[in-house]
Phi, psi and omega in degrees: 000301181305322165305318167303324181302309181295326177301322180289319181294333175291332188276320184297327189292313179306298179323293180304319184292319185285328186263293183295332197235019175275150175101009177276160176272149188276108182217111189274312190244123184218159174251102188293337183292332182258019182251141176290163177294330163315308182296338183292325183291352176287358185279342174320297173319308176297320172293333172298316177274026165066053169247110176297319177308315190288318181297320168308301176307320176295322178288313162321309185300310177304303183299295184289327175275328189235348165078045171241083173322301179306308206277310173313306193286356173281334189281317161328290169308319171296321182303325174302290184310340175253015160113359187274105185304317194290339184281326176303304178318293182300315173292328165302316182282341175274347196295144194274321189227150205295333164296328183273308177319304178313312186303320175295312179292313187298324178290335184274321185290306168317319177276018173059033180277111184306305186298320158317297167326301196298325195278340169232050173029060183225159171239139200298011187216000000 
């Protein structure tokens, strides 16, 4: 069940990424504090290139700065799937049911994120 959820999220992310988010400019490393809202969207291409931190930062800009919660959740989940532990923790926090939360937290714990481990009563070693 949990593996299917990860596959479904990846498929949905691919659809959103390919259609709704196409045409963004590539900027992989930026000082986010110095950029306008439009410039912050430039993390998209790097995320598409499997840069987990870029996916996480893209999610943060959509969630915190523009209120696009559903799009942000997809980016957090994708950042987790490609190995960025903070994305797992945040995906867990945003999940609606406990099984989904636990799946994201367990993935984060597997990636040695202590906060994720604490959510599922595990230690990261």
